Short mmCIF file of C-alpha atoms in Angstrom, two decimals:
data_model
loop_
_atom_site.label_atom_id
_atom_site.label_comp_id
_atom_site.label_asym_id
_atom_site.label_seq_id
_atom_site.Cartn_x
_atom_site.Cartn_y
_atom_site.Cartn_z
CA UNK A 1170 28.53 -29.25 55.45
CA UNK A 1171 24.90 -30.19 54.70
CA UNK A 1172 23.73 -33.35 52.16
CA UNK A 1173 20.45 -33.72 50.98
CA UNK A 1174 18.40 -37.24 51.11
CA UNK A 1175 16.25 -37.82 47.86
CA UNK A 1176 14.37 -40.72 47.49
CA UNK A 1177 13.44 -41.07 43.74
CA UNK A 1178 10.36 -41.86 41.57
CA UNK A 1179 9.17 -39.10 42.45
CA UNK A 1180 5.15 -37.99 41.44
CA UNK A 1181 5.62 -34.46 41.20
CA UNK A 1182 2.28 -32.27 41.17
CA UNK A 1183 0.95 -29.13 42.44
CA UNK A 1184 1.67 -25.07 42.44
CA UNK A 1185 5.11 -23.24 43.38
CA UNK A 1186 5.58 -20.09 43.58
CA UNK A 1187 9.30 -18.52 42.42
CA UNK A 1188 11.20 -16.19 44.45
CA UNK A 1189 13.01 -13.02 43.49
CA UNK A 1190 15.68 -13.03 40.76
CA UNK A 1191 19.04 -14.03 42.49
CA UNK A 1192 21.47 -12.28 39.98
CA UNK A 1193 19.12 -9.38 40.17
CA UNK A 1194 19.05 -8.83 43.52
CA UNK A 1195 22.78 -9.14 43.98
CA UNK A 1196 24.03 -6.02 42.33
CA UNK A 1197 20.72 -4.24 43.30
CA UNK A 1198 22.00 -4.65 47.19
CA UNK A 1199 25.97 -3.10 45.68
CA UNK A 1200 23.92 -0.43 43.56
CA UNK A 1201 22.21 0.70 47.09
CA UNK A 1202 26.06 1.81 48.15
CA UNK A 1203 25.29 4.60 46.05
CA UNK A 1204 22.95 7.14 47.72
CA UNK A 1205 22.75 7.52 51.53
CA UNK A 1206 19.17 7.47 51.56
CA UNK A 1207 16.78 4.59 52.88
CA UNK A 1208 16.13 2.03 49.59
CA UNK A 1209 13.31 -0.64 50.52
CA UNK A 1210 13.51 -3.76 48.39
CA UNK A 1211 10.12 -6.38 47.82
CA UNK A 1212 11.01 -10.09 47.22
CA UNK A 1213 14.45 -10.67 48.33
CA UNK A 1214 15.70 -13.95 47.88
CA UNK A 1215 16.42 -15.34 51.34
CA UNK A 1216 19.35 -16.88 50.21
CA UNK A 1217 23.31 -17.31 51.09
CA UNK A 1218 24.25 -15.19 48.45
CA UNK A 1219 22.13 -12.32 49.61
CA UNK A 1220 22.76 -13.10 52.78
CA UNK A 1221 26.66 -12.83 51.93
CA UNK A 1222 26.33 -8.90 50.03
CA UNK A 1223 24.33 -8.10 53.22
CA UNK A 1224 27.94 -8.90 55.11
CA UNK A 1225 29.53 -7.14 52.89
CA UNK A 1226 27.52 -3.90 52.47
CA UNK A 1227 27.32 -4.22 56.29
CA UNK A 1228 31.65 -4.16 56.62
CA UNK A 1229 31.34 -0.90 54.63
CA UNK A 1230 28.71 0.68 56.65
CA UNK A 1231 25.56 0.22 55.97
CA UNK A 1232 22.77 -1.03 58.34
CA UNK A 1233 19.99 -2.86 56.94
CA UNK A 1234 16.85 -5.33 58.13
CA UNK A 1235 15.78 -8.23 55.73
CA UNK A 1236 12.73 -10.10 56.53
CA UNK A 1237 10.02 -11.63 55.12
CA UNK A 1238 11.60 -10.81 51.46
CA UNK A 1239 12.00 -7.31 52.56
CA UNK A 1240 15.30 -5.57 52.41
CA UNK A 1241 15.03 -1.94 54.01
CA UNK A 1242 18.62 -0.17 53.55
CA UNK A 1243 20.54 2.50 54.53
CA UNK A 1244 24.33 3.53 54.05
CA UNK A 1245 24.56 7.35 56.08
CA UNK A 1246 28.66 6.73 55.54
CA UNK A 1247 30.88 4.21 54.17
CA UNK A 1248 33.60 3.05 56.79
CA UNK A 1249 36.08 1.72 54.47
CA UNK A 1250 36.66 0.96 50.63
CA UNK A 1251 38.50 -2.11 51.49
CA UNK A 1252 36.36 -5.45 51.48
CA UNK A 1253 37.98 -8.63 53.33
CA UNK A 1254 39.63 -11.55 51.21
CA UNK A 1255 37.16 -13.93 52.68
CA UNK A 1256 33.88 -12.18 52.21
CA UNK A 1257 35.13 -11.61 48.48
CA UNK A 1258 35.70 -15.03 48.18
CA UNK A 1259 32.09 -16.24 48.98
CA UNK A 1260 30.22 -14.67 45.46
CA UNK A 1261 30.80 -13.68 42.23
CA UNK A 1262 29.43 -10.62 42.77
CA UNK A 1263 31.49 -9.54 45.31
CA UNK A 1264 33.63 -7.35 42.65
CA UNK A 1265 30.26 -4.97 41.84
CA UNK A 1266 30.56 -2.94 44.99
CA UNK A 1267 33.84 -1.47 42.95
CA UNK A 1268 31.55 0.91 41.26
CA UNK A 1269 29.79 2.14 44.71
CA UNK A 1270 33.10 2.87 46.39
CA UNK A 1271 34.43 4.30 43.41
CA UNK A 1272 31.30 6.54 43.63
CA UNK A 1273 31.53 7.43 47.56
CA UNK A 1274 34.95 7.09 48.13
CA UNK A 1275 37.04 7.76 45.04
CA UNK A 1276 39.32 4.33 45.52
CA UNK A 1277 38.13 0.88 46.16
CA UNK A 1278 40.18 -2.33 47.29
CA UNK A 1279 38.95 -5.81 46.50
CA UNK A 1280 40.06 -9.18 46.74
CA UNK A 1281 39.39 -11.78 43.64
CA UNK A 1282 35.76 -12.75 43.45
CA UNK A 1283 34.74 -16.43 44.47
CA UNK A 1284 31.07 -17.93 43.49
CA UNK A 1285 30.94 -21.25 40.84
CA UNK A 1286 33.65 -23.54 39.48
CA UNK A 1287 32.33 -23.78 36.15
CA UNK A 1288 35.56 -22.33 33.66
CA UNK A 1289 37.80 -19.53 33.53
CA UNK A 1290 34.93 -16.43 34.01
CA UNK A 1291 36.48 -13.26 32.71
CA UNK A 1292 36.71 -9.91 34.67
CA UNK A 1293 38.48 -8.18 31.92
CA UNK A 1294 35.11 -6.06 31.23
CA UNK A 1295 35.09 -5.03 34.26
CA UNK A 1296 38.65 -3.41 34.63
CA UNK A 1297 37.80 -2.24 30.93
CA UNK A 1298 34.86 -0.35 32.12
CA UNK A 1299 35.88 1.24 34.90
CA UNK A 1300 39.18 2.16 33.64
CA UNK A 1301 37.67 3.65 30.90
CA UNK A 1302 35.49 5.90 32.99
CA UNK A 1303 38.48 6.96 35.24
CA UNK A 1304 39.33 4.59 37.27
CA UNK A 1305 43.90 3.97 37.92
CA UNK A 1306 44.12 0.20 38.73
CA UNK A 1307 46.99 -1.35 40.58
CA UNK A 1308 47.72 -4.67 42.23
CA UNK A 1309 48.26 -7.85 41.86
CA UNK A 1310 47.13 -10.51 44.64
CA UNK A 1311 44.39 -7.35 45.28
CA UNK A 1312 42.45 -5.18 42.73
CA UNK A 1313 42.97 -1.59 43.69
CA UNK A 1314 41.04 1.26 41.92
CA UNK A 1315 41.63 5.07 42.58
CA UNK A 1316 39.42 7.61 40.93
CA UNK A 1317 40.03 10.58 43.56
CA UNK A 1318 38.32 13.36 41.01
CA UNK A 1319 35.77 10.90 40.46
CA UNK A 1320 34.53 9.06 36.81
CA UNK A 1321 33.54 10.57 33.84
CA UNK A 1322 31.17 9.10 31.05
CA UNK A 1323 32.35 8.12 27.73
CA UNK A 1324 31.54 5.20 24.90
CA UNK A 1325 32.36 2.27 26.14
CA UNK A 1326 32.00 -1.05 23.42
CA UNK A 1327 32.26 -4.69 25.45
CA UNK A 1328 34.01 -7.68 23.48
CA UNK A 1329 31.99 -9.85 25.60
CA UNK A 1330 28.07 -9.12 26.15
CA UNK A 1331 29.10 -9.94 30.01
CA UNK A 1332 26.18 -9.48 32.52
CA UNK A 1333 28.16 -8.27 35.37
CA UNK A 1334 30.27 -6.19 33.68
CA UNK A 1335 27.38 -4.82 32.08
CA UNK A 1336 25.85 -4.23 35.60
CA UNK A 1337 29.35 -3.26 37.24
CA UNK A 1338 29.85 -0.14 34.03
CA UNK A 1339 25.50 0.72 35.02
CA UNK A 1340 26.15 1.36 38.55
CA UNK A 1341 29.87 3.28 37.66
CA UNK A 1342 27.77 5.50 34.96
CA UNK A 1343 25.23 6.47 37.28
CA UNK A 1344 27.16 8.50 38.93
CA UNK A 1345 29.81 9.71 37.01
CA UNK A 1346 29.85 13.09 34.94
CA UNK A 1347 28.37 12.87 31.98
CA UNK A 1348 26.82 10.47 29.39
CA UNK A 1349 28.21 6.82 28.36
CA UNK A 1350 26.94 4.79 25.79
CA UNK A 1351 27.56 1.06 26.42
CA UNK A 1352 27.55 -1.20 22.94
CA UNK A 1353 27.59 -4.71 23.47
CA UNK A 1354 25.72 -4.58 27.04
CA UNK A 1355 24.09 -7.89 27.92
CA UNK A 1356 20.21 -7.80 27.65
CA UNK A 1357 19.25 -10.49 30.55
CA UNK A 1358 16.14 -9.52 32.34
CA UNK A 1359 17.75 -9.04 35.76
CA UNK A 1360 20.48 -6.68 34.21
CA UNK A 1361 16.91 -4.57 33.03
CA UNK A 1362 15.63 -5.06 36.30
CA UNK A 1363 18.87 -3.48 37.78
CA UNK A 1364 18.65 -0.22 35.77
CA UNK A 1365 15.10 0.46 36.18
CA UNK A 1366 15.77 0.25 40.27
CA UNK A 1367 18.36 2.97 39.35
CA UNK A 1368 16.03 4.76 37.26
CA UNK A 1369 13.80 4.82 40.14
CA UNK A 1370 17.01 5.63 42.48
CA UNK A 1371 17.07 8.99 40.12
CA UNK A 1372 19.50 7.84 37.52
CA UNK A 1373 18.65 8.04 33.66
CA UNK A 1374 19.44 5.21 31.91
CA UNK A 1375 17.74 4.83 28.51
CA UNK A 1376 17.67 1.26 26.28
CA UNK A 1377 18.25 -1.56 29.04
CA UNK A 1378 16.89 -4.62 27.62
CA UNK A 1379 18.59 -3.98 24.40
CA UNK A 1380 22.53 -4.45 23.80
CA UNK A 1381 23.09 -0.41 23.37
CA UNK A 1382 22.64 1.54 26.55
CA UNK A 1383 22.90 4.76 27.46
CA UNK A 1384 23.47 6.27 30.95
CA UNK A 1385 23.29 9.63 31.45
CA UNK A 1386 25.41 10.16 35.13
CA UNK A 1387 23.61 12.42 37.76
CA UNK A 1388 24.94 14.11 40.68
CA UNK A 1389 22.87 12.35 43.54
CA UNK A 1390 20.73 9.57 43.54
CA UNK A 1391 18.02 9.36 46.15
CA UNK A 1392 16.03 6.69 48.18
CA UNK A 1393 13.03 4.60 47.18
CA UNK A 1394 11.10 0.93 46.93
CA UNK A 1395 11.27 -1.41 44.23
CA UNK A 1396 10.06 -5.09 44.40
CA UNK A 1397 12.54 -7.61 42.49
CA UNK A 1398 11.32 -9.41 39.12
CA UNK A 1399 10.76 -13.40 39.69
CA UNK A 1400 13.27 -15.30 38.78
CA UNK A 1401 12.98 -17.12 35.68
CA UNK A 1402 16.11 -19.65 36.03
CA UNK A 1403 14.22 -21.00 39.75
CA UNK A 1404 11.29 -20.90 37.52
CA UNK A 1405 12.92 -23.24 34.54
CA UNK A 1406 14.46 -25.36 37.34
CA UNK A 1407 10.80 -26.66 38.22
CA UNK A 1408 9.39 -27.16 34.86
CA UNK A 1409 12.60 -29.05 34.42
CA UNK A 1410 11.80 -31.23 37.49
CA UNK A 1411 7.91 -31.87 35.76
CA UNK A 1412 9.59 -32.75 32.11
CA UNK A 1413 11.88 -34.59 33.38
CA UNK A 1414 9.37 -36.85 35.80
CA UNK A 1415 6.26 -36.31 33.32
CA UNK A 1416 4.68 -34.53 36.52
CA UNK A 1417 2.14 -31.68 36.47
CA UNK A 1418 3.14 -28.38 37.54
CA UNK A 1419 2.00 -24.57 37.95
CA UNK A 1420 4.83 -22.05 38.42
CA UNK A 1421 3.41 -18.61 39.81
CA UNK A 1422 5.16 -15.47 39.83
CA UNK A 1423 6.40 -15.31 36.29
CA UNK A 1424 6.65 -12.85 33.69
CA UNK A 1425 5.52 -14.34 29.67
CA UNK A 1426 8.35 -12.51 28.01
CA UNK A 1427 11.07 -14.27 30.08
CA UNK A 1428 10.29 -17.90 29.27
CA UNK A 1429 9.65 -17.50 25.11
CA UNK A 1430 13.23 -19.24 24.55
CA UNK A 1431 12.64 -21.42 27.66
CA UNK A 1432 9.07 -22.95 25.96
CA UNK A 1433 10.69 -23.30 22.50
CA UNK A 1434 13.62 -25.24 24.27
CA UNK A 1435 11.28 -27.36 25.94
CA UNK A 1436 9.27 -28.04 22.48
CA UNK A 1437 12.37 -29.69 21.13
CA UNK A 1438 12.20 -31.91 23.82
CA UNK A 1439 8.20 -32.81 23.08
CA UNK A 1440 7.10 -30.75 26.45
CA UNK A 1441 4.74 -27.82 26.04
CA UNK A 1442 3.89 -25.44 28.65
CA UNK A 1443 0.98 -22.81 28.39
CA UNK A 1444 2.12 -18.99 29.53
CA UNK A 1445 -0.43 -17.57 31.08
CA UNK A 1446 0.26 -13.95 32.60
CA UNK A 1447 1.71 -14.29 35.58
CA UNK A 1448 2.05 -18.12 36.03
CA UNK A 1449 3.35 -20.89 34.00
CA UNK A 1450 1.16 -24.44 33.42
CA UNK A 1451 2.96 -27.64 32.44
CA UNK A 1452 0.38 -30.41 32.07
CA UNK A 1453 1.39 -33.58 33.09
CA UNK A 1454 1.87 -37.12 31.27
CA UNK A 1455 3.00 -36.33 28.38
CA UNK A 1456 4.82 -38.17 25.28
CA UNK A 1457 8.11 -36.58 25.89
CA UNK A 1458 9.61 -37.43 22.34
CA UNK A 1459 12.76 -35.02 20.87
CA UNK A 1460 11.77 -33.12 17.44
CA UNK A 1461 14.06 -33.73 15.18
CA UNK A 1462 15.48 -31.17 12.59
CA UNK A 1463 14.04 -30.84 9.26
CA UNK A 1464 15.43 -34.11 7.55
CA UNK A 1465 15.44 -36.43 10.67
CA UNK A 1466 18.85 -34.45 11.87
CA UNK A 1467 19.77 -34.71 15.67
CA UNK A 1468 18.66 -31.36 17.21
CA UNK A 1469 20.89 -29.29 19.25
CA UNK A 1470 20.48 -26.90 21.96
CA UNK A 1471 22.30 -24.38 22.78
CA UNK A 1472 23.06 -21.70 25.17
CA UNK A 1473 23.97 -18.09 24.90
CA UNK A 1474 23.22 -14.42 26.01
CA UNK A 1475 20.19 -13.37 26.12
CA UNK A 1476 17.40 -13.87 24.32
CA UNK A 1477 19.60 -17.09 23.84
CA UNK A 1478 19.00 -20.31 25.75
CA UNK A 1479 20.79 -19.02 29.52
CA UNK A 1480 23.46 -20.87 30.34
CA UNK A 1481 22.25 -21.55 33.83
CA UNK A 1482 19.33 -23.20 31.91
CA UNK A 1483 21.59 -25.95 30.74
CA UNK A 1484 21.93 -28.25 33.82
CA UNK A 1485 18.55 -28.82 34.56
CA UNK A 1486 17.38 -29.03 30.65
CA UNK A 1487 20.23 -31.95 29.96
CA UNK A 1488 18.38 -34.10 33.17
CA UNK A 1489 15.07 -33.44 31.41
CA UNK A 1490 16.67 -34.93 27.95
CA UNK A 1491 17.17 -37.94 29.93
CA UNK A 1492 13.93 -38.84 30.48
CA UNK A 1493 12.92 -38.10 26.70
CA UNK A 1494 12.67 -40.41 24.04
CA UNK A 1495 15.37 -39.58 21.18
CA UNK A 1496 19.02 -37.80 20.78
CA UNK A 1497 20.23 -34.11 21.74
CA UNK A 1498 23.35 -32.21 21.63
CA UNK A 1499 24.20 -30.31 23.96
CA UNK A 1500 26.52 -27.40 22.90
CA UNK A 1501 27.51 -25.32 26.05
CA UNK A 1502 29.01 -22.32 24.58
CA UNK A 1503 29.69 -19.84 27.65
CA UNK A 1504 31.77 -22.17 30.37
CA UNK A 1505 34.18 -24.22 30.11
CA UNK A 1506 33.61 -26.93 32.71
CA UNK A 1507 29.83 -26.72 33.08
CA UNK A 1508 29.03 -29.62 31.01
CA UNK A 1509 31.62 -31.99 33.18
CA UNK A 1510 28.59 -32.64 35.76
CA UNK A 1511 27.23 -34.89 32.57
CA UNK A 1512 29.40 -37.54 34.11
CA UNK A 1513 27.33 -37.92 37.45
CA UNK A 1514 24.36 -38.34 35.08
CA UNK A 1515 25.98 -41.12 33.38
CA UNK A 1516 27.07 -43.08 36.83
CA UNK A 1517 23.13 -43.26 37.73
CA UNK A 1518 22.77 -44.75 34.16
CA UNK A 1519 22.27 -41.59 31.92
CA UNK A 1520 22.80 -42.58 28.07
CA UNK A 1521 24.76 -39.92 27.63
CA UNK A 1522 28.33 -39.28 25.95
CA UNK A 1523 30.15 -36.37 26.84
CA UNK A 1524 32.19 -35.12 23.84
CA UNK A 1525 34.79 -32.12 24.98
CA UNK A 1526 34.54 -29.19 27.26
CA UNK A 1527 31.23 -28.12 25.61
CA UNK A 1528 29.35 -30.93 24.34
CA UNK A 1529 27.43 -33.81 25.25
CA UNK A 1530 25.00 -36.48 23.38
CA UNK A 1531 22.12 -37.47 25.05
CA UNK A 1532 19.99 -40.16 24.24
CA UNK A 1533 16.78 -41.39 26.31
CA UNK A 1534 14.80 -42.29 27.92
CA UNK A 1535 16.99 -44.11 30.92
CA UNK A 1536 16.23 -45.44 33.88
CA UNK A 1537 18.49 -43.82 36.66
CA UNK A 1538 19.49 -44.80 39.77
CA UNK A 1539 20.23 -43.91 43.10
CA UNK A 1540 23.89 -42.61 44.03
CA UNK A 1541 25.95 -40.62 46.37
CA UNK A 1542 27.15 -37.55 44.74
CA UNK A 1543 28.27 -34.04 45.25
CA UNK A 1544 26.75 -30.48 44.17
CA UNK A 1545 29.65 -28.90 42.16
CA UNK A 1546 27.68 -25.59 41.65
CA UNK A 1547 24.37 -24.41 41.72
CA UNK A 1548 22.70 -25.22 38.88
CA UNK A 1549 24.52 -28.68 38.86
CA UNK A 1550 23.37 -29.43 41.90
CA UNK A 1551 19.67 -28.44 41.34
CA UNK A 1552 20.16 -30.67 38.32
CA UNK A 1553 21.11 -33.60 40.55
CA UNK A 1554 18.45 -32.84 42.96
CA UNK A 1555 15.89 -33.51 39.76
CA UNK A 1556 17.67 -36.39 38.62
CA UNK A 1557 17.82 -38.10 42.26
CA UNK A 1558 14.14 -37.64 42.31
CA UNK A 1559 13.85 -39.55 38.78
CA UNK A 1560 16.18 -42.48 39.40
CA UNK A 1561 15.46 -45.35 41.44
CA UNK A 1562 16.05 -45.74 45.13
CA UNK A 1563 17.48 -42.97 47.67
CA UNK A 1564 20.13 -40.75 46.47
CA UNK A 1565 22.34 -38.37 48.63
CA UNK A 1566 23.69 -35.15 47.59
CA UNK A 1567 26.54 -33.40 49.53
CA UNK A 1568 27.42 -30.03 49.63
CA UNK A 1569 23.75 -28.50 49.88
CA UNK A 1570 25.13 -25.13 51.08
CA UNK A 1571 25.80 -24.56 47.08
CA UNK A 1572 22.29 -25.27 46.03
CA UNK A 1573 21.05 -22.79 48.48
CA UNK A 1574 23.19 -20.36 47.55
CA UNK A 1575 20.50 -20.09 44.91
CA UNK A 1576 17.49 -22.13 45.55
CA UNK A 1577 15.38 -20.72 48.58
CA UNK A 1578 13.30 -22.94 50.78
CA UNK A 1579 14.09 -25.73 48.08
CA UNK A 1580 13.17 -28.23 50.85
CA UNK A 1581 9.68 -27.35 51.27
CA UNK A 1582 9.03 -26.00 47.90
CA UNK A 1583 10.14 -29.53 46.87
CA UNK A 1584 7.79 -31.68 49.35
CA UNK A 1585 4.77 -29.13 48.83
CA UNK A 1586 4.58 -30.56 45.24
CA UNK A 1587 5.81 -34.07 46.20
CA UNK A 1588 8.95 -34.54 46.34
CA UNK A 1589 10.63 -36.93 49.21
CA UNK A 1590 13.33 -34.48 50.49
CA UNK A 1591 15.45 -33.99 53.74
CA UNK A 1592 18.17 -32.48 54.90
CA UNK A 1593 20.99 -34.91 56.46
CA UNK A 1594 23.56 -32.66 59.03
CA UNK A 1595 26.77 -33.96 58.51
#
């Protein structure tokens, strides 16, 4: 177990520079299961969850390097279509090397997925699509999947615009006979980022980025490089941390049409930002007052799929309302337990009332202070992180290990812009 020390009050300024997209590098490193030629990756995400699909690409076979944000990858033969309970349990995205094995090995065995307590978090789109393609599932404490003549492509309509089953049906279609059409698919940057690395893999996949798809399945997909989009939820975490402590801030590594929703957010709140190409400027000191509705009405922000305010968004932006002069809703549509972490807020002396499951009323600016707390997930605990450095005197956060699993070199990152940061070993 591993806490962080924050001392608050923090006078943020500087540069940062964002790392690779974490939730598209994750099912990139399944989708590589797919061909048994070398695939280089550029800008990696040295983090646990990375580090945790390496383990489990490596129990099926494949040998890999990874450093200095470099993943170069090879899987010659796949040992065995059955992934351990425990390395299942470590990530979400544990179930997307279904698709792969279903690929290479016509059957696949997997145990339920771990990653963040935030709600009940569906798989049903994923037994949908690959049943659908071909796929016989059986099991119960395990989810077994036999396609022994292989999968075959159809149209396929989600009830839910889910990003992983979206990415879990891209990687089955790839290499299955034939052409699906997917209506409903999510449209998040990292799920386009994941087809256009299997575009360049060989596959032919037409209309990612949009919510109709359509793969058209090839026989063999072949090696190449690709270098990972920057991720734009690291990126909204730090212009987050400068709302929320009216500090300065440049965010490199960013692409303008990922951050349109993010800036208009972040206007309600009286915070502009200038996008500039590849980086992001936030000017410091300013008023930080909420814009009302037309009529004087409370605003509200919301999440929801993309181009919608991201849910992962939602943390961080709620910390940032605290330090802003009027009153926001927060309506957190997608997870049912996401918004609990409000209640930390309010024990440093957030103004804050958290209605139900989904919604909380936030009203500032408040002075916070220092207290002992514990990350519940990732983007909780980055939002802690922020408000720690806000809130007056020395805060510690426990359970670190889930921050990292999404934050790299958060530490240094942190102090390069001035943040008072360490790392306690328990």
């Amino acid at each position: 177990m591993q806490s962080l020390k924050v001392e608050g009050s923090a006078r943020i300024a500087g540069r940062v520079r964002i790392g690779g997209n974490k939730n598209a590098a994750l099912p990139m490193i399944a989708a590589l299961l797919l061909t048994d030629e070398e695939v280089v990756l550029d800008n990696v995400p040295d983090i646990l969850d990375v580090r945790t699909m390496l383990d489990i690409a490596g129990e099926l076979g494949a040998d890999f390097s990874f450093e200095n944000h470099t993943l170069t990858f090879r899987c010659r033969d796949v040992r065995t279509a059955s992934i351990s309970r425990e390395l299942c349990s470590r990530n979400r995205t544990s179930i997307l090397f279904a698709a792969p094995l279903l690929a290479r090995c016509g059957k696949a065995e997997l145990y339920p997925p771990g990653g963040d307590v935030i709600g009940r978090r569906r798989l049903d789109g994923h037994f949908y699509g690959l049943c659908k393609l071909g796929a016989v599932m059986s099991g119960e404490e395990t989810y077994r999947f036999d396609a022994p003549a292989g999968l075959s492509g159809r149209e396929l309509f989600l009830d839910e615009a889910s990003v992983t089953a979206t990415e879990q049906i891209l990687i089955a279609a790839a290499a299955a006979r034939g052409t699906t059409t997917l209506y409903n698919a999510a449209c998040e940057p990292h799920v386009r980022d994941l087809a256009e690395l299997l575009n360049a893999m060989g596959a032919r996949i037409s209309g990612a980025g949009s919510n109709t798809i359509e793969i058209e399945g090839v026989e063999r997909l072949h090696g190449c490089r690709y270098r990972v989009v920057g991720d734009h939820i690291e990126a909204g975490s730090f212009l987050a941390l400068a709302a929320a402590t009216g500090g300065e801030i440049t965010v490199e590594g960013t692409q303008v049409r990922h951050y349109w929703m993010l800036r208009r957010v972040f206007e309600r709140l009286g915070v502009r930002m200038e996008l500039r190409g590849d980086h992001i400027f936030l000017p410091g000191g300013q008023e930080r007052a909420v814009e009302c509705d037309f009529g004087g009405h409370i605003p509200q922000i919301s999440d929801g799929p993309w181009p919608q305010y991201p849910s992962d968004m939602m943390s961080c932006t709620i910390v940032a309302a605290t330090q802003c002069r009027g009153t926001v809703m927060f309506f957190e549509k997608m997870f049912e337990s996401r918004i609990y972490f409000a209640d930390r807020l309010i024990s440093m002396g957030a103004n804050a009332i958290v209605c139900d499951p989904h919604r909380v009323v936030v009203t500032g600016p408040a002075q916070l202070h220092a207290v002992t707390m514990s990350s519940p997930d990732i983007r909780a605990g980055m939002a802690m992180v922020i408000a720690a450095l806000c809130a007056r005197g020395t805060s510690t956060i426990h359970s670190a290990e889930v921050i990292y699993r999404g934050y790299e070199n958060l530490i240094e990152k942190l102090t390069g812009i001035g943040g008072k940061i360490s790392e306690i070993r328990n």
